Coordinates of C-alpha atoms and ligand atoms in Angstrom, one line a residue:
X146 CA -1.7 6.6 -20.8
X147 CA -1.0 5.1 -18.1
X148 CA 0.4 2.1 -19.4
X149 CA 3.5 4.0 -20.2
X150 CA 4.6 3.3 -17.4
X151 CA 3.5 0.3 -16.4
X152 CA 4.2 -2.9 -18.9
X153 CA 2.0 -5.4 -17.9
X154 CA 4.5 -8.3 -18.1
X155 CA 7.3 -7.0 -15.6
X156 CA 7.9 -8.7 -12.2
X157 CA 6.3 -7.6 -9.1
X158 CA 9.3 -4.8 -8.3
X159 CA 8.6 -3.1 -11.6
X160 CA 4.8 -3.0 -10.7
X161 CA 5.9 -1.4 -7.5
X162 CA 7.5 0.9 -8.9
X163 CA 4.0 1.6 -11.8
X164 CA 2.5 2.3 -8.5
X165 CA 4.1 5.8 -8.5
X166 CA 2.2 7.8 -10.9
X167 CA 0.9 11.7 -10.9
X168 CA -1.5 13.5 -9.6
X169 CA -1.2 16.0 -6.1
X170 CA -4.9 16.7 -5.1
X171 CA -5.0 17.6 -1.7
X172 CA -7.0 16.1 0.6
X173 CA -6.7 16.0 5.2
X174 CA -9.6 14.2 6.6
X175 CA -9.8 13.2 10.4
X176 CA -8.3 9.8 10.7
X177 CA -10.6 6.9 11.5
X178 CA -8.1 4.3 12.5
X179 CA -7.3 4.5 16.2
X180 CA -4.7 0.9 16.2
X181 CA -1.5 0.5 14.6
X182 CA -2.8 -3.3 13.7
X183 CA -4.3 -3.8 11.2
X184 CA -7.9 -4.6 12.3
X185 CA -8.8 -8.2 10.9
X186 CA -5.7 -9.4 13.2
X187 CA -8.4 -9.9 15.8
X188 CA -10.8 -12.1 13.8
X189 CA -10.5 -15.1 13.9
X190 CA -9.3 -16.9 10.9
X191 CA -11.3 -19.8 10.9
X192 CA -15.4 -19.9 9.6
X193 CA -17.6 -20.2 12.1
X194 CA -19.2 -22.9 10.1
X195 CA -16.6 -25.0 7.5
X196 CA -18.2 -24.5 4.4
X197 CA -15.8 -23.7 1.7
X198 CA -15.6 -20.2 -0.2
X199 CA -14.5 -20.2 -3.3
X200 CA -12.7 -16.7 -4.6
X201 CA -12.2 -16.3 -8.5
X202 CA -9.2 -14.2 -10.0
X203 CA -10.9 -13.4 -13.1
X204 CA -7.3 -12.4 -14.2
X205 CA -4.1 -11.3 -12.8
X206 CA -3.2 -7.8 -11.7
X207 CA -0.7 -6.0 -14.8
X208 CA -0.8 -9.3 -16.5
X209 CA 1.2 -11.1 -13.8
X210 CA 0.3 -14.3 -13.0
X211 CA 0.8 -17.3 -10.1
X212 CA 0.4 -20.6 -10.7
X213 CA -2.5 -21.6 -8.0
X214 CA -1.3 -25.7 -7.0
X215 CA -3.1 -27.2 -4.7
X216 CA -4.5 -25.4 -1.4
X217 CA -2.9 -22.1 -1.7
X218 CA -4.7 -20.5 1.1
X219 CA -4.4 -23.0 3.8
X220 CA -1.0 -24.0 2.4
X221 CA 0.5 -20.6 2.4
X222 CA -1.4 -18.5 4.8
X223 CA -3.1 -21.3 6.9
X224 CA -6.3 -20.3 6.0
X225 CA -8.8 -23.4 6.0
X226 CA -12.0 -23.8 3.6
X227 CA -11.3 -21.6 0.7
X228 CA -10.5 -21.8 -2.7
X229 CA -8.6 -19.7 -4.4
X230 CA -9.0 -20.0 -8.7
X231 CA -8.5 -18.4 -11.6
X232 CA -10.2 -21.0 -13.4
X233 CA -13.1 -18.7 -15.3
X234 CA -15.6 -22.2 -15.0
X235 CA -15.7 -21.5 -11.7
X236 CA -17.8 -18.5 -11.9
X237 CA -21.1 -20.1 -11.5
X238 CA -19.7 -21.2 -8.0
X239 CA -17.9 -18.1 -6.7
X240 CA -18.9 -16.4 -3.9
X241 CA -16.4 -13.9 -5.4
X242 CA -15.1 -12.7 -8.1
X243 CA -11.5 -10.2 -7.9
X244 CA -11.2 -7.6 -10.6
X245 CA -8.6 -5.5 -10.8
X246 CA -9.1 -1.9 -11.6
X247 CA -6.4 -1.2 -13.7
X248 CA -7.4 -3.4 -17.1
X249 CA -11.1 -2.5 -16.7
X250 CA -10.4 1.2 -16.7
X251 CA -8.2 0.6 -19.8
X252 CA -10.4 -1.5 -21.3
X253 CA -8.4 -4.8 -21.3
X254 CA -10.8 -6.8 -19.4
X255 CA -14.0 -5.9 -18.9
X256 CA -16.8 -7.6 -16.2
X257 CA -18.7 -10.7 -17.4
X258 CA -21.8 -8.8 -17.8
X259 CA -23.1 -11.6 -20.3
X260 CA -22.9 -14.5 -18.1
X261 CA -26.0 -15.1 -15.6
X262 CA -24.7 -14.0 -12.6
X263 CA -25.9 -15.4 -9.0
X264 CA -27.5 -13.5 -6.3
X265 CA -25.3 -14.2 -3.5
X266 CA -22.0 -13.5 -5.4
X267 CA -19.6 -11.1 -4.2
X268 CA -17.7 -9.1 -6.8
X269 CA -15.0 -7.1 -5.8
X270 CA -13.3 -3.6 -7.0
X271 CA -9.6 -3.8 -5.9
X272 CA -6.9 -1.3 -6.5
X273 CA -3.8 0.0 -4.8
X274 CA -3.8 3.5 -6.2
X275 CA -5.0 6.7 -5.1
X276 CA -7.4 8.1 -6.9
X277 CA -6.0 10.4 -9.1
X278 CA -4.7 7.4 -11.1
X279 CA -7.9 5.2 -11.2
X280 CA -9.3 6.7 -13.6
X281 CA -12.9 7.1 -14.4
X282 CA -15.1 4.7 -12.1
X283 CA -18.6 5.6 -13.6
X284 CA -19.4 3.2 -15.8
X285 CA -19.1 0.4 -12.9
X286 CA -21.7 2.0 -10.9
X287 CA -24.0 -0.5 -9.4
X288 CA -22.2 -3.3 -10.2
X289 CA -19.7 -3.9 -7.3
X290 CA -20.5 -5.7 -4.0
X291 CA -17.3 -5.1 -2.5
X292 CA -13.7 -2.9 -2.6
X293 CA -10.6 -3.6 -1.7
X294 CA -8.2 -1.5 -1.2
X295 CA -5.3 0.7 0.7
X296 CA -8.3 2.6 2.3
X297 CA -9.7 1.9 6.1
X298 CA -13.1 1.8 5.2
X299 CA -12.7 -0.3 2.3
X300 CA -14.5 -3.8 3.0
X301 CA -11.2 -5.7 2.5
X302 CA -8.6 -3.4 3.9
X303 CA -5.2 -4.1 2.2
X304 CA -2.6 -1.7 3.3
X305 CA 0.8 -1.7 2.1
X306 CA 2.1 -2.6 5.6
X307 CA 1.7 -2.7 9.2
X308 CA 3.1 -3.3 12.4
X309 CA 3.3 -6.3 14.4
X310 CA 4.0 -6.1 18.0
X311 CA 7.0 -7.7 19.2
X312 CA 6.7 -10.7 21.6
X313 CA 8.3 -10.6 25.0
X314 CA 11.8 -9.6 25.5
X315 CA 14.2 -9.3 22.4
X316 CA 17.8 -8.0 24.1
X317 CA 17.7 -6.3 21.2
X318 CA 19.3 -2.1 21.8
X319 CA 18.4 0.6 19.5
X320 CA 21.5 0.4 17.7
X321 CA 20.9 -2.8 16.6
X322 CA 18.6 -0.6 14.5
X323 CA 20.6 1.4 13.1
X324 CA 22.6 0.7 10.3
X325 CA 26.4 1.4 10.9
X326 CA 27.4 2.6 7.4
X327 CA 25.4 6.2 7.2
X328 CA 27.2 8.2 4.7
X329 CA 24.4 10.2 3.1
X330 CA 22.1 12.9 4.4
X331 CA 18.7 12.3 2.7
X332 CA 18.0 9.7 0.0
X333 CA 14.4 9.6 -2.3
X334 CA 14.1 7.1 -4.9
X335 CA 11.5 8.4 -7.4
X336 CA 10.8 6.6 -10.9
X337 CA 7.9 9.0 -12.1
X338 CA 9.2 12.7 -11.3
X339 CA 6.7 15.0 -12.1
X340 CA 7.3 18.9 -12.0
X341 CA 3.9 19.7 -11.2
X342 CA 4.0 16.7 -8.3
X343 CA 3.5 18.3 -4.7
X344 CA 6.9 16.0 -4.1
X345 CA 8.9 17.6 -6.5
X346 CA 8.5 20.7 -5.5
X347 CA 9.1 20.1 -2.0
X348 CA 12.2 18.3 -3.2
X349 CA 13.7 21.0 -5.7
X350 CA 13.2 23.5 -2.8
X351 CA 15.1 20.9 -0.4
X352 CA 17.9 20.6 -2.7
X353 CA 18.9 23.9 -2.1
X354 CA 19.3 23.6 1.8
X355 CA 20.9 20.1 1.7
X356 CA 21.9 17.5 -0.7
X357 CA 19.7 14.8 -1.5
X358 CA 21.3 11.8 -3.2
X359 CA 18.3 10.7 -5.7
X360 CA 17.5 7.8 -7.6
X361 CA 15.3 6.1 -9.6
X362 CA 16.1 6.5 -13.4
X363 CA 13.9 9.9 -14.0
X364 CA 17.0 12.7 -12.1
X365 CA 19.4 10.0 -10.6
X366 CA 20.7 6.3 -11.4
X367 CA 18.9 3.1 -11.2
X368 CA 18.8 1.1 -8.8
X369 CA 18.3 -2.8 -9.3
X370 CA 16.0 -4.5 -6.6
X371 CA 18.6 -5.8 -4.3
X372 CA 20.6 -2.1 -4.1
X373 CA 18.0 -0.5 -2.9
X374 CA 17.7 -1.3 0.7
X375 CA 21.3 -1.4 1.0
X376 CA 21.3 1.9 -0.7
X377 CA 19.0 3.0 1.3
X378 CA 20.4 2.1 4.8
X379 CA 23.6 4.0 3.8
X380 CA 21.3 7.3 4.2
X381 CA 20.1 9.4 7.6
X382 CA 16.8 10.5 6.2
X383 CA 14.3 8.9 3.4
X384 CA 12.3 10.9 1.5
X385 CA 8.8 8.8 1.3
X386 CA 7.1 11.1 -0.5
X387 CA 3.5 10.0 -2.5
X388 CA 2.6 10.8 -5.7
X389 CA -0.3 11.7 -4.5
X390 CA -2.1 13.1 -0.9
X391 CA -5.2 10.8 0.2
X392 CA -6.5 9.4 3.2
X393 CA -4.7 6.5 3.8
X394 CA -2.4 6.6 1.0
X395 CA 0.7 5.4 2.7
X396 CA 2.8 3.5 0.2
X397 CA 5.7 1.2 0.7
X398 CA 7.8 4.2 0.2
X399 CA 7.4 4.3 4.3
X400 CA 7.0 0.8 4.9
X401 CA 9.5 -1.0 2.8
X402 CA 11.9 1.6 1.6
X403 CA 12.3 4.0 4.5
X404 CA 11.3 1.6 7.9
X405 CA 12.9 -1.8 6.1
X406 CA 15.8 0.7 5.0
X407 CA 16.6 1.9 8.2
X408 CA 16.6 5.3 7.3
X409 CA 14.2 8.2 9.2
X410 CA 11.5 8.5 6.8
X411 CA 10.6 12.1 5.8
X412 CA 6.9 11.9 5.3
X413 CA 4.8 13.8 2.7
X414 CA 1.6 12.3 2.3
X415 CA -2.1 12.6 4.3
X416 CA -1.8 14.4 7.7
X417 CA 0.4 13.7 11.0
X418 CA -3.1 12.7 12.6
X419 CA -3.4 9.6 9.6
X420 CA 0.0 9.0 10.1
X421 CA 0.2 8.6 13.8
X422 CA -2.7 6.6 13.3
X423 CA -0.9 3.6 11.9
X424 CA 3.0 4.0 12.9
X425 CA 4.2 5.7 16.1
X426 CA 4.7 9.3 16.2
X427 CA 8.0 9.6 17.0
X428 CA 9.1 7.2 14.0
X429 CA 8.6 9.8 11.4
X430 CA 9.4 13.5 10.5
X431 CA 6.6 15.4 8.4
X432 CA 7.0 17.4 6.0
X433 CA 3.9 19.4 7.3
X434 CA 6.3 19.8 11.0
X435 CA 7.6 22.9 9.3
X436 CA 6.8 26.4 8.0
X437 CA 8.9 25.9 5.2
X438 CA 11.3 23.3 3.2
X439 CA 13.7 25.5 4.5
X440 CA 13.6 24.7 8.2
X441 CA 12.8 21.0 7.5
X442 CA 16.1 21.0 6.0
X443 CA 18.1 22.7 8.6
X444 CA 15.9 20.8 11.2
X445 CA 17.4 17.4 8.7
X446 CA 21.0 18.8 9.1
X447 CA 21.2 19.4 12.8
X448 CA 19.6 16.0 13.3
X449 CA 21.9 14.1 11.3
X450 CA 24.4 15.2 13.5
X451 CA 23.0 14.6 17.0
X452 CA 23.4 10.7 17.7
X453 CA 21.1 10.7 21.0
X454 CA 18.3 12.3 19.2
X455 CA 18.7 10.6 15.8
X456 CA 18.5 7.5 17.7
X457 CA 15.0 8.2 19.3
X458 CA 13.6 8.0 15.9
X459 CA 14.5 4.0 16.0
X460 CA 12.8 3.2 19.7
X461 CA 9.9 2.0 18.1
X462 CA 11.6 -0.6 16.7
X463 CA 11.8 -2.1 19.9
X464 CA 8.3 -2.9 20.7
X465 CA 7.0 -3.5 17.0
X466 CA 8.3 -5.3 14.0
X467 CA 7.0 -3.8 10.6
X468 CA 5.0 -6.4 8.4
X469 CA 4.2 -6.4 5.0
X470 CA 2.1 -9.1 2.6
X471 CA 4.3 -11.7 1.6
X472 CA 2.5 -11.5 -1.8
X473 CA 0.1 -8.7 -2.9
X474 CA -2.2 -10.7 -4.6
X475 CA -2.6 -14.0 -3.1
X476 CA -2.7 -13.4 0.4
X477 CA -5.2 -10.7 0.5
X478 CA -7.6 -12.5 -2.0
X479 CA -7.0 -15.7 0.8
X480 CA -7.9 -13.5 3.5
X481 CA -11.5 -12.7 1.8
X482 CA -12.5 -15.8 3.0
X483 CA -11.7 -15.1 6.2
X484 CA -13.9 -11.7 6.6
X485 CA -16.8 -13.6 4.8
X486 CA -19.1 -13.7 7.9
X487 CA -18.1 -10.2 8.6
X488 CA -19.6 -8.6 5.2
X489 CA -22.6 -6.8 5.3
X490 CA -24.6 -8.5 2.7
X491 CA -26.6 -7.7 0.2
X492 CA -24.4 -4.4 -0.6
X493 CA -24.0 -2.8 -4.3
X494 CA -21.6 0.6 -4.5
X495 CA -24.3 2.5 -6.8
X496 CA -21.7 5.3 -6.9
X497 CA -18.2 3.8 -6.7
X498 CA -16.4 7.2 -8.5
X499 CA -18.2 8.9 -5.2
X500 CA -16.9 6.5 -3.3
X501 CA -13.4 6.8 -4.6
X502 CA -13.0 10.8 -4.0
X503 CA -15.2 11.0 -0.8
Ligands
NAG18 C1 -23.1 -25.6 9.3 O1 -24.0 -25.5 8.3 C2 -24.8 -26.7 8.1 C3 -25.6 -26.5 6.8 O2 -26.1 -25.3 6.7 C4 -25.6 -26.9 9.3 O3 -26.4 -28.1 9.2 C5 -24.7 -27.1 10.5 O4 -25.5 -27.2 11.7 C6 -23.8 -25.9 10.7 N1 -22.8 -26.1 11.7 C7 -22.6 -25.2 12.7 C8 -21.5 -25.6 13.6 O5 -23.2 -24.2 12.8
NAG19 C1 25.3 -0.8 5.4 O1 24.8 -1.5 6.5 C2 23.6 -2.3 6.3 C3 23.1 -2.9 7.6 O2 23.7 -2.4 8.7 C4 23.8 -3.3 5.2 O3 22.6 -3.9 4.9 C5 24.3 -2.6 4.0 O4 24.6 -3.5 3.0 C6 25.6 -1.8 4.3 N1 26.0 -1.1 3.1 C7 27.3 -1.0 2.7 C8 27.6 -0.3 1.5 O5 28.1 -1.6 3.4
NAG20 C1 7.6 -0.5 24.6 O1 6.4 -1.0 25.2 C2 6.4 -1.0 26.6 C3 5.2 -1.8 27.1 O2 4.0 -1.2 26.6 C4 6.5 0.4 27.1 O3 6.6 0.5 28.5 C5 7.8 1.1 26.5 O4 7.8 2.5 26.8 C6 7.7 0.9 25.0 N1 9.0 1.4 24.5 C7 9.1 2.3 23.5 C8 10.5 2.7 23.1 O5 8.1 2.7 22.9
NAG21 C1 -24.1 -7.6 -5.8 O1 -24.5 -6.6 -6.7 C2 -25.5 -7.0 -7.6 C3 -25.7 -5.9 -8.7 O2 -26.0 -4.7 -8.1 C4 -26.8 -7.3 -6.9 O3 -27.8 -7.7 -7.7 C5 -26.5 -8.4 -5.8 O4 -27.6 -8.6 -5.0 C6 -25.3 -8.1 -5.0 N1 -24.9 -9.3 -4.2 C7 -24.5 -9.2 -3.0 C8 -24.1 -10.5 -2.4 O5 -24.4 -8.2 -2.3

């Protein structure tokens, strides 16, 4: 059902935008992350000992595909002594093997399970969605080594950005963060509106204390790729709001379309505590800050019009720089090869549907 949405053969924005789907379970855990960096920044990123991985794409993410030449991880990411393939021969030789969540659960790919498969190899269970639209995990169980995913205490930690603290002296003043042109209150961009959606209600309650100019296709217009950051900058507050609430589950609504934006982002998503746990704490407003969509609204208004304050929501910007992976699915499956020593090994998810919703 979920391929509704998402056609396998669009370009990386329109999978971005397959990444907002339903569901609103909600879920607050204590937040385990205690750096805004993301942690493998402090390993080092060459093997102890040189001896070459090799990592197998057993196929592409939503059908999409990159032509591999020559050697992609060192050439790209600098990252020496591993091989990155989706050349299906090399399975006998992989120390891992990728597969995407989305076409198993749907039944498009399935795992080799007919191929003799060696002891030592790695295979790995990546997604970027929440739960709620991974659909049912049970029939892998037992046959995963590894995850990878948006979540901390998934074995390759992929999150869909990060900060990056600046260097030295910049000159740089706050203003130079923010954009010159506001003319909007709030902005949200939302491609799968969903009544029953946590966000939606929040938002159709919002409307009535202050306008929000939406986009998107499903209540306002499109917006082509290049529009929406300029789009976006034009506006005082972003609403980054998930489609679903999970630990972790922080979405490039915050780190591309709200911080790269340069709008405020208004948060709704896991708790403050998970928040503050990767982005400073006075970069964001939650929606959780208030008793009711009503103040948050009012609180939104007053804001808006109080420079000095506005502007304290952009002194972050000042000490970090916000990163995100120049390409989904290449550099992450690079940087397996640079966590390779840090793996506990052997290690089989017997129950990776508990794993999922724990
Ligand atoms: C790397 O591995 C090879 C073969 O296992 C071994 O002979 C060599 O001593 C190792 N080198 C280092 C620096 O550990
Ligand atoms: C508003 O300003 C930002 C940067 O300050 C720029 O990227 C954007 O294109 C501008 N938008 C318009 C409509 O001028
Ligand atoms: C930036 O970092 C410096 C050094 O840690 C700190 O003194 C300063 O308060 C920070 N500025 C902001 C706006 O966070
Ligand atoms: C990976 O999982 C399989 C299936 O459970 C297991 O036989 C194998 O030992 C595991 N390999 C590693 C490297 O953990």
């Amino acid at each position: 059902m979920v391929e509704h949405w998402c056609h396998r053969w669009t370009i990386l924005a329109a999978v971005l935008v397959c990444l907002t789907l339903f569901g609103s379970l909600l879920v607050q855990r204590p937040s385990l992350l205690n750096t805004f960096q993301r942690p493998e920044s402090g390993l080092p990123k060459v093997l102890v000992n040189s001896t070459t991985t090799t990592v197998l794409v057993w196929y592409w993410a939503f059908g999409y595909s990159e032509h591999l030449h020559g050697n992609v991880c060192q050439d790209r990411f600098g990252i020496p002594d591993c091989i990155l393939s989706d050349d299906r021969s090399l399975f006998p030789q992989a120390n891992f093997v990728i597969f995407h969540n989305r076409e198993l659960v749907s039944g498009q790919q399935k795992l080799p399970l007919h191929l003799p498969r060696p002891q030592q190899q790695g295979w790995v269970w990546f997604s970027k969605e929440s739960p709620a639209n991974n659909g049912n995990l049970r029939p892998f169980a037992g046959q995963f080594n590894y995850t990878m995913s948006y979540r901390h205490d998934a074995d390759f930690f992929t999150p869909y950005g990060w900060l990056r603290r600046r260097e030295g002296g910049t000159g740089m003043t706050v203003d130079d963060f923010i954009p010159k042109n506001k003319s909007s209150l709030a902005c949200w961009v939302v491609s799968n509106y969903q009544a029953h959606h946590e966000r939606a209600k929040v938002y159709n309650k919002l409307k009535e204390v202050i306008k929000v100019n939406v986009y998107g296709g499903a209540v306002g217009p499109r917006l082509d790729g290049e529009q929406l950051l300029p789009t976006i900058s034009r506006c005082h507050f972003y609403l980054s709001f998930e489609n679903s609430i999970f630990q972790d589950y922080i979405t490039e609504k915050l780190w591309k379309n709200a911080f790269l934006g340069g709008a405020v982002p208004v948060v709704l998503g896991p708790s403050r505590q998970n928040y503050e746990a990767m982005i400073p704490k006075d970069s964001f407003i939650h929606v959780d800050d208030f008793s009711s969509v009503e103040e948050l609204g009012t609180f939104l208004k007053i804001l808006a019009e109080d420079r000095e304050r506005y502007a304290s929501y952009f002194k972050w910007k000042l000490n970090y720089t916000v990163e995100t992976y120049s390409h989904w699915l290449v550099e992450p499956y690079c940087e397996i090869c640079t966590k390779r020593t840090t793996l506990q090994t052997p290690k089989v998810y017997w129950n990776l549907q508990n794993w999922e919703w724990k």
